[in-house]
Tab-separated table of C-alpha atoms in Angstrom:
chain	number	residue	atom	x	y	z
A	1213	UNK	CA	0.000	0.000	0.000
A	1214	UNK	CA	1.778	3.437	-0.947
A	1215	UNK	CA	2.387	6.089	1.118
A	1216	UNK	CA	1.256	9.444	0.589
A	1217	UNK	CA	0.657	12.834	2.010
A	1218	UNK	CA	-2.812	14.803	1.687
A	1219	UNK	CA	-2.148	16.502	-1.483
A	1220	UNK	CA	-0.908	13.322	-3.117
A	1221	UNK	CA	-3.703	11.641	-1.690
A	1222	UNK	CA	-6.466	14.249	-3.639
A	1223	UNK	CA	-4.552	14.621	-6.546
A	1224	UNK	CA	-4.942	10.690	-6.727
A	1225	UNK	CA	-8.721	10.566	-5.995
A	1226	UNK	CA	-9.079	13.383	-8.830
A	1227	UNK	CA	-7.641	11.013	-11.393
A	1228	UNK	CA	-8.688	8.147	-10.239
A	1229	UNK	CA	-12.462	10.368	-10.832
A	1230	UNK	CA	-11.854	11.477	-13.663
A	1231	UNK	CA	-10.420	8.695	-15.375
A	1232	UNK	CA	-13.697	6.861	-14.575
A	1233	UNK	CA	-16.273	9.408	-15.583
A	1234	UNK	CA	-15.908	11.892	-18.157
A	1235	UNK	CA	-18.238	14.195	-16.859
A	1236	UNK	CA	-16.094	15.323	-14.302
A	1237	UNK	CA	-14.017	18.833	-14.844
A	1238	UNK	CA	-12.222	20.633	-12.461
A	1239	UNK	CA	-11.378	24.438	-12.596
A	1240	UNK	CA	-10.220	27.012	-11.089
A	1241	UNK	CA	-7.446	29.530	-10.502
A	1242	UNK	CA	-4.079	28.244	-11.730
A	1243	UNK	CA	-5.491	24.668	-11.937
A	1244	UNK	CA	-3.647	23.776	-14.597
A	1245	UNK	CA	-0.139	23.865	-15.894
A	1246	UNK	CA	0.817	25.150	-12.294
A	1247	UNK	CA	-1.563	22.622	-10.755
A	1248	UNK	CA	-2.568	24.855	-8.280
A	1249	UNK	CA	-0.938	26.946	-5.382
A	1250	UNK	CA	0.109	23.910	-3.236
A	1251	UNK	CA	-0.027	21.920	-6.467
A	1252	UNK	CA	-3.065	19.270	-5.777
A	1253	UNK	CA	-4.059	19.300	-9.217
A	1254	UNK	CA	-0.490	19.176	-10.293
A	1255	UNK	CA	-0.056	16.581	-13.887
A	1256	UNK	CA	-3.719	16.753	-14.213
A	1257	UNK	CA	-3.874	19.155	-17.120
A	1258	UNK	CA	-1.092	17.405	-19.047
A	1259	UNK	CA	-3.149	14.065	-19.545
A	1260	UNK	CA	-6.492	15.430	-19.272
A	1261	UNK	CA	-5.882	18.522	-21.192
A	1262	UNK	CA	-7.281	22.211	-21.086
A	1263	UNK	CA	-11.219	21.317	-21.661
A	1264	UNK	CA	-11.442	19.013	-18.572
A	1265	UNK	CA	-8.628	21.156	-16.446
A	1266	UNK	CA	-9.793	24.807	-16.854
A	1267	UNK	CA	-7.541	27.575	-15.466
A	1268	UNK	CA	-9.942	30.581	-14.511
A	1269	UNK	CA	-9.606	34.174	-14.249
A	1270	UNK	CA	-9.245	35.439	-10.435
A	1271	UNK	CA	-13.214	35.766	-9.768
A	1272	UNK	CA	-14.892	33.207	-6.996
A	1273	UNK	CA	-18.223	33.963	-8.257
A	1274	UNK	CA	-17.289	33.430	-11.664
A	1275	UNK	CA	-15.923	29.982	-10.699
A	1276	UNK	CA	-18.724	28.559	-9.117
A	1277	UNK	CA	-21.541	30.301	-11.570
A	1278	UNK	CA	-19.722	28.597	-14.122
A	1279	UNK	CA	-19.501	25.208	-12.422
A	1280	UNK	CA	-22.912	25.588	-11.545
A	1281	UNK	CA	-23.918	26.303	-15.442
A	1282	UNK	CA	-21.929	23.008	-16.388
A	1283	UNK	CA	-23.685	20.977	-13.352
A	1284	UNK	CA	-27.225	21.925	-14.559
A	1285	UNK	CA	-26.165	20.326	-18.498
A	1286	UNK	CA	-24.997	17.382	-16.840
A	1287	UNK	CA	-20.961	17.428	-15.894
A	1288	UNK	CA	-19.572	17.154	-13.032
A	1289	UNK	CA	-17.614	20.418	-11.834
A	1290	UNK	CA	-14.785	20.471	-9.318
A	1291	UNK	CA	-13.665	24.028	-8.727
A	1292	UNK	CA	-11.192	25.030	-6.607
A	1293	UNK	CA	-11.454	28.280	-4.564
A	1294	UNK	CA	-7.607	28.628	-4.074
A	1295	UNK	CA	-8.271	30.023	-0.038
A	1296	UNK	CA	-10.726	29.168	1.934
A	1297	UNK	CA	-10.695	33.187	2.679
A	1298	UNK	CA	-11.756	33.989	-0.606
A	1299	UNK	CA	-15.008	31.897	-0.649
A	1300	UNK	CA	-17.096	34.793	0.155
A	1301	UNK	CA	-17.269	36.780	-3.485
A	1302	UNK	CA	-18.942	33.479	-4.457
A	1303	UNK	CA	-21.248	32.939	-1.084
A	1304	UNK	CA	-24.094	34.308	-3.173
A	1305	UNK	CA	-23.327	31.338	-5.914
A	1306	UNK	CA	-23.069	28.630	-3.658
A	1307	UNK	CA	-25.828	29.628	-0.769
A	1308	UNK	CA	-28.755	31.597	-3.400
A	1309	UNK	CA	-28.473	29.185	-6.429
A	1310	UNK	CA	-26.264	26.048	-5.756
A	1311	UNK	CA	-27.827	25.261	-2.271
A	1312	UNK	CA	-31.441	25.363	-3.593
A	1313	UNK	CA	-31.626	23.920	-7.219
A	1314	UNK	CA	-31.890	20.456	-6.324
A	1315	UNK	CA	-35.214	21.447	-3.984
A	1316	UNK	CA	-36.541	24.132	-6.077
A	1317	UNK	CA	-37.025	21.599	-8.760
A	1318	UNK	CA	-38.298	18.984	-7.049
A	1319	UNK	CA	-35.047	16.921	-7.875
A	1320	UNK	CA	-35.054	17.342	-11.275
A	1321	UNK	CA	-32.134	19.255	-11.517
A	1322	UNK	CA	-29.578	18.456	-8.905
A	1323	UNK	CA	-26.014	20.337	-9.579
A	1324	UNK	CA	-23.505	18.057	-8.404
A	1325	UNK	CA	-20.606	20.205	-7.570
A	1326	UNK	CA	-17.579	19.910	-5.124
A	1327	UNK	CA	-16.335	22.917	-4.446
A	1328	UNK	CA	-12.373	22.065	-3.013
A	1329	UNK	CA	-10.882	24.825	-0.672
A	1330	UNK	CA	-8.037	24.730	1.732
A	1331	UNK	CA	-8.897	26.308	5.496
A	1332	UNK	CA	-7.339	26.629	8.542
A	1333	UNK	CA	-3.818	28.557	9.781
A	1334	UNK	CA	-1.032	27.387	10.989
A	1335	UNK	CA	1.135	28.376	7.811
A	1336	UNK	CA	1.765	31.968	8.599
A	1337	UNK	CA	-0.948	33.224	6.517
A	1338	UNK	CA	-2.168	36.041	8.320
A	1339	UNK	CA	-5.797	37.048	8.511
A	1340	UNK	CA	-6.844	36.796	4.958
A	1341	UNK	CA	-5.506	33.002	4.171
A	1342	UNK	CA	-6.038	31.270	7.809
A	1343	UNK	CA	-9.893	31.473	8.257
A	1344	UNK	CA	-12.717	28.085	8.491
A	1345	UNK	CA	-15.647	29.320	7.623
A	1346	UNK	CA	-17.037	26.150	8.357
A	1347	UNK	CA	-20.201	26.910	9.822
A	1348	UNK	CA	-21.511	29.264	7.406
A	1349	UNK	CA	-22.202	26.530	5.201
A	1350	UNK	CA	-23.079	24.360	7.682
A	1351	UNK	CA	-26.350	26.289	8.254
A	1352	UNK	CA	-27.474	26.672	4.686
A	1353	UNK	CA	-29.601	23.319	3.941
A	1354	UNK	CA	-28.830	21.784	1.025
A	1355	UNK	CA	-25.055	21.548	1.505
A	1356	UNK	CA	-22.762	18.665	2.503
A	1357	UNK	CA	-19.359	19.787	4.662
A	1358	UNK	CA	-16.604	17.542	4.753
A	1359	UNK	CA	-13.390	18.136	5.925
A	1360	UNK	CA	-10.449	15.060	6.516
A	1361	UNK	CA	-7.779	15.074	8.903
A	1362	UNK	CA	-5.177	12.400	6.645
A	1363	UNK	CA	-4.434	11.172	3.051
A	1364	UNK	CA	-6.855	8.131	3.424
A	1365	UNK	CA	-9.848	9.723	4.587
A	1366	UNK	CA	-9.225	12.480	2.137
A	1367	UNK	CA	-9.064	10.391	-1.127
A	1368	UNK	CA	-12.153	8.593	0.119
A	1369	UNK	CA	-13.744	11.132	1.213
A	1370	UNK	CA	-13.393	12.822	-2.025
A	1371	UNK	CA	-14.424	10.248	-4.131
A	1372	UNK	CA	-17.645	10.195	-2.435
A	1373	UNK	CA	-18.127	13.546	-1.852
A	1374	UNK	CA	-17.806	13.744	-6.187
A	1375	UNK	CA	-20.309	11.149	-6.725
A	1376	UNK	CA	-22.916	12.535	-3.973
A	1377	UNK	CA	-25.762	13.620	-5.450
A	1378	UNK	CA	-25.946	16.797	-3.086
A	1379	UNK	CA	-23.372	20.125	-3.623
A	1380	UNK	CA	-20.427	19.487	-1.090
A	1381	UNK	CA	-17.801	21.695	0.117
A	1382	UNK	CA	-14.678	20.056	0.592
A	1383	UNK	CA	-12.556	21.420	3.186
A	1384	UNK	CA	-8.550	20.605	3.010
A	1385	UNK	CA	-6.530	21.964	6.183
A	1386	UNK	CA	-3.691	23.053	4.637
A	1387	UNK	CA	-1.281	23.314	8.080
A	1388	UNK	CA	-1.282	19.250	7.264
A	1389	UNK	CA	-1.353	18.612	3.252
A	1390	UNK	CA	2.160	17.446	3.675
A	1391	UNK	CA	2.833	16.994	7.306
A	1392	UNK	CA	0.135	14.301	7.431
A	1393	UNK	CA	1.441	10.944	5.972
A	1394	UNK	CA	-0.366	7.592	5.872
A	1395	UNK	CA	-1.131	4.420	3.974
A	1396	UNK	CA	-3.149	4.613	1.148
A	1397	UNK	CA	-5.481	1.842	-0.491
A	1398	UNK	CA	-5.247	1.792	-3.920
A	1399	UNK	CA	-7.909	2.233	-6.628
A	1400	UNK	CA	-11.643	2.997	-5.624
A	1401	UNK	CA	-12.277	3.394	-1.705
A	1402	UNK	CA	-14.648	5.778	-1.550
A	1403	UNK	CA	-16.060	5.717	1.767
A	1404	UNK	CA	-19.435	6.622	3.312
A	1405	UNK	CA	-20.424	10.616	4.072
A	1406	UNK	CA	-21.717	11.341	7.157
A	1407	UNK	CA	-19.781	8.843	9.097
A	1408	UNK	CA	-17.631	9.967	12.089
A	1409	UNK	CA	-14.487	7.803	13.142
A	1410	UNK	CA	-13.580	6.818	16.873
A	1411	UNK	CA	-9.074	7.225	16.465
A	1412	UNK	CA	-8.728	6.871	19.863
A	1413	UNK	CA	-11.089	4.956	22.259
A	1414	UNK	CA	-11.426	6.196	26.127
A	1415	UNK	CA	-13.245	5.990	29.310
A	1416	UNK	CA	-13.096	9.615	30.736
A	1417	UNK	CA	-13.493	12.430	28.332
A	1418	UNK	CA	-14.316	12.977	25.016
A	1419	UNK	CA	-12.971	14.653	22.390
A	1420	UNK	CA	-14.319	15.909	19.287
A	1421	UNK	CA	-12.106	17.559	16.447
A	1422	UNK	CA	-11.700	17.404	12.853
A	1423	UNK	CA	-8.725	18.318	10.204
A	1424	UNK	CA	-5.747	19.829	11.495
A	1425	UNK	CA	-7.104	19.999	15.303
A	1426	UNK	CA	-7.424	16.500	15.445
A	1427	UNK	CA	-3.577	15.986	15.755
A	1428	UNK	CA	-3.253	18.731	18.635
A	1429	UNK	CA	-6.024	17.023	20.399
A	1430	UNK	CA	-4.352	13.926	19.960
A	1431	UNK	CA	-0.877	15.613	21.467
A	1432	UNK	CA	-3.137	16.346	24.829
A	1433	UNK	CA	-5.474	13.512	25.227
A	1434	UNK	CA	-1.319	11.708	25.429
A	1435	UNK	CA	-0.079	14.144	27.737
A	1436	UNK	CA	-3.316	13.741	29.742
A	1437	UNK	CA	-2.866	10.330	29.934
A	1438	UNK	CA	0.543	11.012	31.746
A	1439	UNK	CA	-2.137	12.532	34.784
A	1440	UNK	CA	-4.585	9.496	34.540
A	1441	UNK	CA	-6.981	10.650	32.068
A	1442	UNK	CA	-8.130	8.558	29.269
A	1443	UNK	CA	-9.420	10.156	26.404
A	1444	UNK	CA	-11.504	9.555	23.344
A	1445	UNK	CA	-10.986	11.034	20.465
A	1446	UNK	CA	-13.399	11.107	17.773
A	1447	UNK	CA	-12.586	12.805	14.261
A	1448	UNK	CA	-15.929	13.676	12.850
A	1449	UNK	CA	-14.817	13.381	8.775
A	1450	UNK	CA	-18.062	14.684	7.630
A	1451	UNK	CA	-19.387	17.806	9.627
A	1452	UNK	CA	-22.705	17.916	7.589
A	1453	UNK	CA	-24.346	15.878	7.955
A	1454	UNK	CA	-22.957	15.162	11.347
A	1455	UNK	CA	-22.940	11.537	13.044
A	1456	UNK	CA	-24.355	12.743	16.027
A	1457	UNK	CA	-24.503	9.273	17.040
A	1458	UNK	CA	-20.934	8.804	17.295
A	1459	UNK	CA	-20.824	11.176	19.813
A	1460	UNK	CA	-23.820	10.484	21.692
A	1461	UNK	CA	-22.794	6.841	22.221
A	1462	UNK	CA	-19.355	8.333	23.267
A	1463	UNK	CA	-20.791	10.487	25.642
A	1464	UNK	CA	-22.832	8.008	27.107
A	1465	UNK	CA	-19.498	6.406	28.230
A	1466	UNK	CA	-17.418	8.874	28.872
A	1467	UNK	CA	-19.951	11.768	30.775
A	1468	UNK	CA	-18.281	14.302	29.338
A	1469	UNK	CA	-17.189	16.650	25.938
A	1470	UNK	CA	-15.011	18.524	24.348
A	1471	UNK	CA	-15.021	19.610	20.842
A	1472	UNK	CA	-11.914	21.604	19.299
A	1473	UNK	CA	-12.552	23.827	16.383
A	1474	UNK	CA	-9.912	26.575	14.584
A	1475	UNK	CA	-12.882	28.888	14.005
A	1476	UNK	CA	-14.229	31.808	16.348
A	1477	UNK	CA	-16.118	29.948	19.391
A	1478	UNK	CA	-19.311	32.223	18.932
A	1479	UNK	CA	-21.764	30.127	16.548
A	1480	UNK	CA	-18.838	28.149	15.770
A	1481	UNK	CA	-20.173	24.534	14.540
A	1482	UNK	CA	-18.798	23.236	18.505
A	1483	UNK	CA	-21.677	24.975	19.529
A	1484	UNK	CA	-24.044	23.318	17.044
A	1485	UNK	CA	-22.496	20.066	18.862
A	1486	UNK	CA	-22.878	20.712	22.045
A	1487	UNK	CA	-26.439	21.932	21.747
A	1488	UNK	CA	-26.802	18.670	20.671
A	1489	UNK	CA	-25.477	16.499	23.210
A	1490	UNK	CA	-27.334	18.359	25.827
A	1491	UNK	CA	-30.597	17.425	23.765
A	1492	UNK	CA	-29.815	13.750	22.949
A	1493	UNK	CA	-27.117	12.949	26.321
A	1494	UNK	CA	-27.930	15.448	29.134
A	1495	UNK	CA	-28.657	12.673	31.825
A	1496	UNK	CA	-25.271	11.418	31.253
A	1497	UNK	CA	-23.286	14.082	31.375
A	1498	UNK	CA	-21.079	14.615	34.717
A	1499	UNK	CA	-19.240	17.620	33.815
A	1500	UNK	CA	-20.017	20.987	31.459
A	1501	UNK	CA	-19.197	20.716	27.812
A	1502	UNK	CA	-16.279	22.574	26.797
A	1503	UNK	CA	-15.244	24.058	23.407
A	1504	UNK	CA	-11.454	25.274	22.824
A	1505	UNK	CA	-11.560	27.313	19.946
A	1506	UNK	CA	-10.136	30.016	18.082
A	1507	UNK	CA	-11.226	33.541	19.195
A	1508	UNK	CA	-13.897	36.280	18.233
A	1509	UNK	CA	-10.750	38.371	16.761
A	1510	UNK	CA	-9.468	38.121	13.127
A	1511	UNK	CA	-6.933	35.599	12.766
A	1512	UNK	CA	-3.716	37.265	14.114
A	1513	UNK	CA	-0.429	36.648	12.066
A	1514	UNK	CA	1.787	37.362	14.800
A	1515	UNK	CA	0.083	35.261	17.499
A	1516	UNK	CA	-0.931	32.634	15.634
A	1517	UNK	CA	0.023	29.801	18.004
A	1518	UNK	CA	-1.760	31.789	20.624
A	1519	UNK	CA	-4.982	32.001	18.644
A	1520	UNK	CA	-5.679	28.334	17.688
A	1521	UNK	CA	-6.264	25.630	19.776
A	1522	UNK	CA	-3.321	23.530	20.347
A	1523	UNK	CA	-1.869	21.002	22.721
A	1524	UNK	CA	-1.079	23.687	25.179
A	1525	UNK	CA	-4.689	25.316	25.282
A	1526	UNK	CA	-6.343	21.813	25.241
A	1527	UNK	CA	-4.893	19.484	28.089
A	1528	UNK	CA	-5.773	22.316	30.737
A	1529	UNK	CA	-9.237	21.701	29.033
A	1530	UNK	CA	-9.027	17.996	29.276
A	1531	UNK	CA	-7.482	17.989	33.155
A	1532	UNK	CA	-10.718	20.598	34.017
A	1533	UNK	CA	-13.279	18.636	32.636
A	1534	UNK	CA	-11.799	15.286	33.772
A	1535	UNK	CA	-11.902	16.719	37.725
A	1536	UNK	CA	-14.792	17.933	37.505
């Protein structure tokens, strides 16, 4: 089984796609002979060639109009927003139109689209290439939000994510494209959306993260274990639609929660999870859940490592909520 990193990993799951179906296109800024800024798409364009690998002028809303337009005549679009950050000239695109075609037609016109985009800091980016806007597509129905924490999970989860009948946006955390390394089936292993993975099992506190995060809370829940606390750690894969059962049944063991999210903490998608588990697992919970976020600020570039979660900000988390 070969090894490969996260960008490896996607740029094999978008040939591997597009090998098999024709239909499928991806676009975007500098998709093509550069293959990309961190070069995902990178040998794509030589054996595909420039009608199925479109480079794009520098407009978001052109980018996903456009892959909307080919969607509704039957391809498959994948268009990459080249930061996560610059999502928001095409919000309109993807929230007015994309969100609500298949609906407003009664399913006669679903626009399959998976819109790629990397997210997260942790690369020096400042405040303009470090945001997840993760829950602002989380709350507009009609969208799927996936976002995978290693090269497995992201080839698989990409391969589903292009043959879902839904729109998906398809988060990459770009602190880990090539710091996260892994064993990688070959060939078609698409794997199921909306299915949460337990990487850690524990009896005391749980822990739910996803992409980059998932390795800092994996750095505490060890360090924790040092004091006596076991920790499970569940990487959620899919946010939306979440596997709120994963969690519940987690809970139920554990009696307690934390979630860890790069994003500000106010109506950041840890509160969407916690809501929950006071709905579905309040009896069982022996301790207040906890979210260690980012902050209500802009990203800093500075203070970076003081703004997102890591090890250092979690275990004080873990070691509260354990001793509760």
């Amino acid at each position: 089984m070969p090894q490969m990193n996260m960008v490896q990993a996607i740029n094999d799951a978008l040939r591997l796609e597009m090998r098999r179906d024709p239909r499928v296109v991806v676009l975007g800024e500098d998709v093509g002979k550069v293959g990309g800024v961190f070069r995902v798409t990178q040998g794509l364009f030589d054996e595909f060639g420039d009608d199925r690998v479109i480079d794009t002028p520098l407009s978001e809303a052109g980018i996903i109009g456009t892959a909307i337009g080919m969607a509704l005549y039957g391809l498959v679009p994948v268009p990459e927003i080249q930061f996560s950050d610059f999502i928001f000239p095409a919000y309109d695109q993807i929230v007015s139109e994309l969100a609500k075609f298949r609906y407003r037609s009664g399913g006669e016109y679903p626009a399959k689209v998976v819109v790629r985009t990397p997210v997260g800091g942790g690369i020096r980016g400042g405040h303009y290439h470090s945001q997840s806007p993760e829950a602002q597509f989380i709350h507009v129905a009609g969208l799927k939000v996936v976002c995978p924490s290693n090269p497995a999970d992201a080839k698989g989860l990409l391969l589903a994510s292009i043959r879902d009948p839904d729109p998906v946006l398809f988060f990459e955390p770009k602190r880990i494209y090539r710091a996260a390394k892994g064993e990688v089936p070959e060939g078609d292993t698409a794997l199921e959306l909306g299915k949460a993975r337990v990487v850690k099992p524990g009896k005391h506190v749980t822990i739910v993260a996803w992409g980059a995060m998932l390795y800092e809370a994996l750095d505490a829940a060890n360090q924790a274990a040092a004091q006596g606390v076991d920790c499970e750690i569940i990487d959620l894969r899919t946010l939306w639609p979440l596997d709120i059962d994963t969690i519940v049944e987690s809970v139920k063991k554990t009696g307690r929660v934390i979630v860890v999210h790069e994003a500000p903490k106010s109506c950041g998608f840890g509160a969407e999870i916690v809501s929950l588990v006071n709905e579905k697992a309040f009896l069982h919970l022996e301790a207040p859940p906890l979210r260690i976020t980012g902050f209500d600020t802009p990203f800093p570039y500075t203070l970076e490592n003081e703004y997102l979660p890591l090890s250092h900000r979690i275990l004080p988390g873990i070691l509260q909520t354990a001793r509760y």
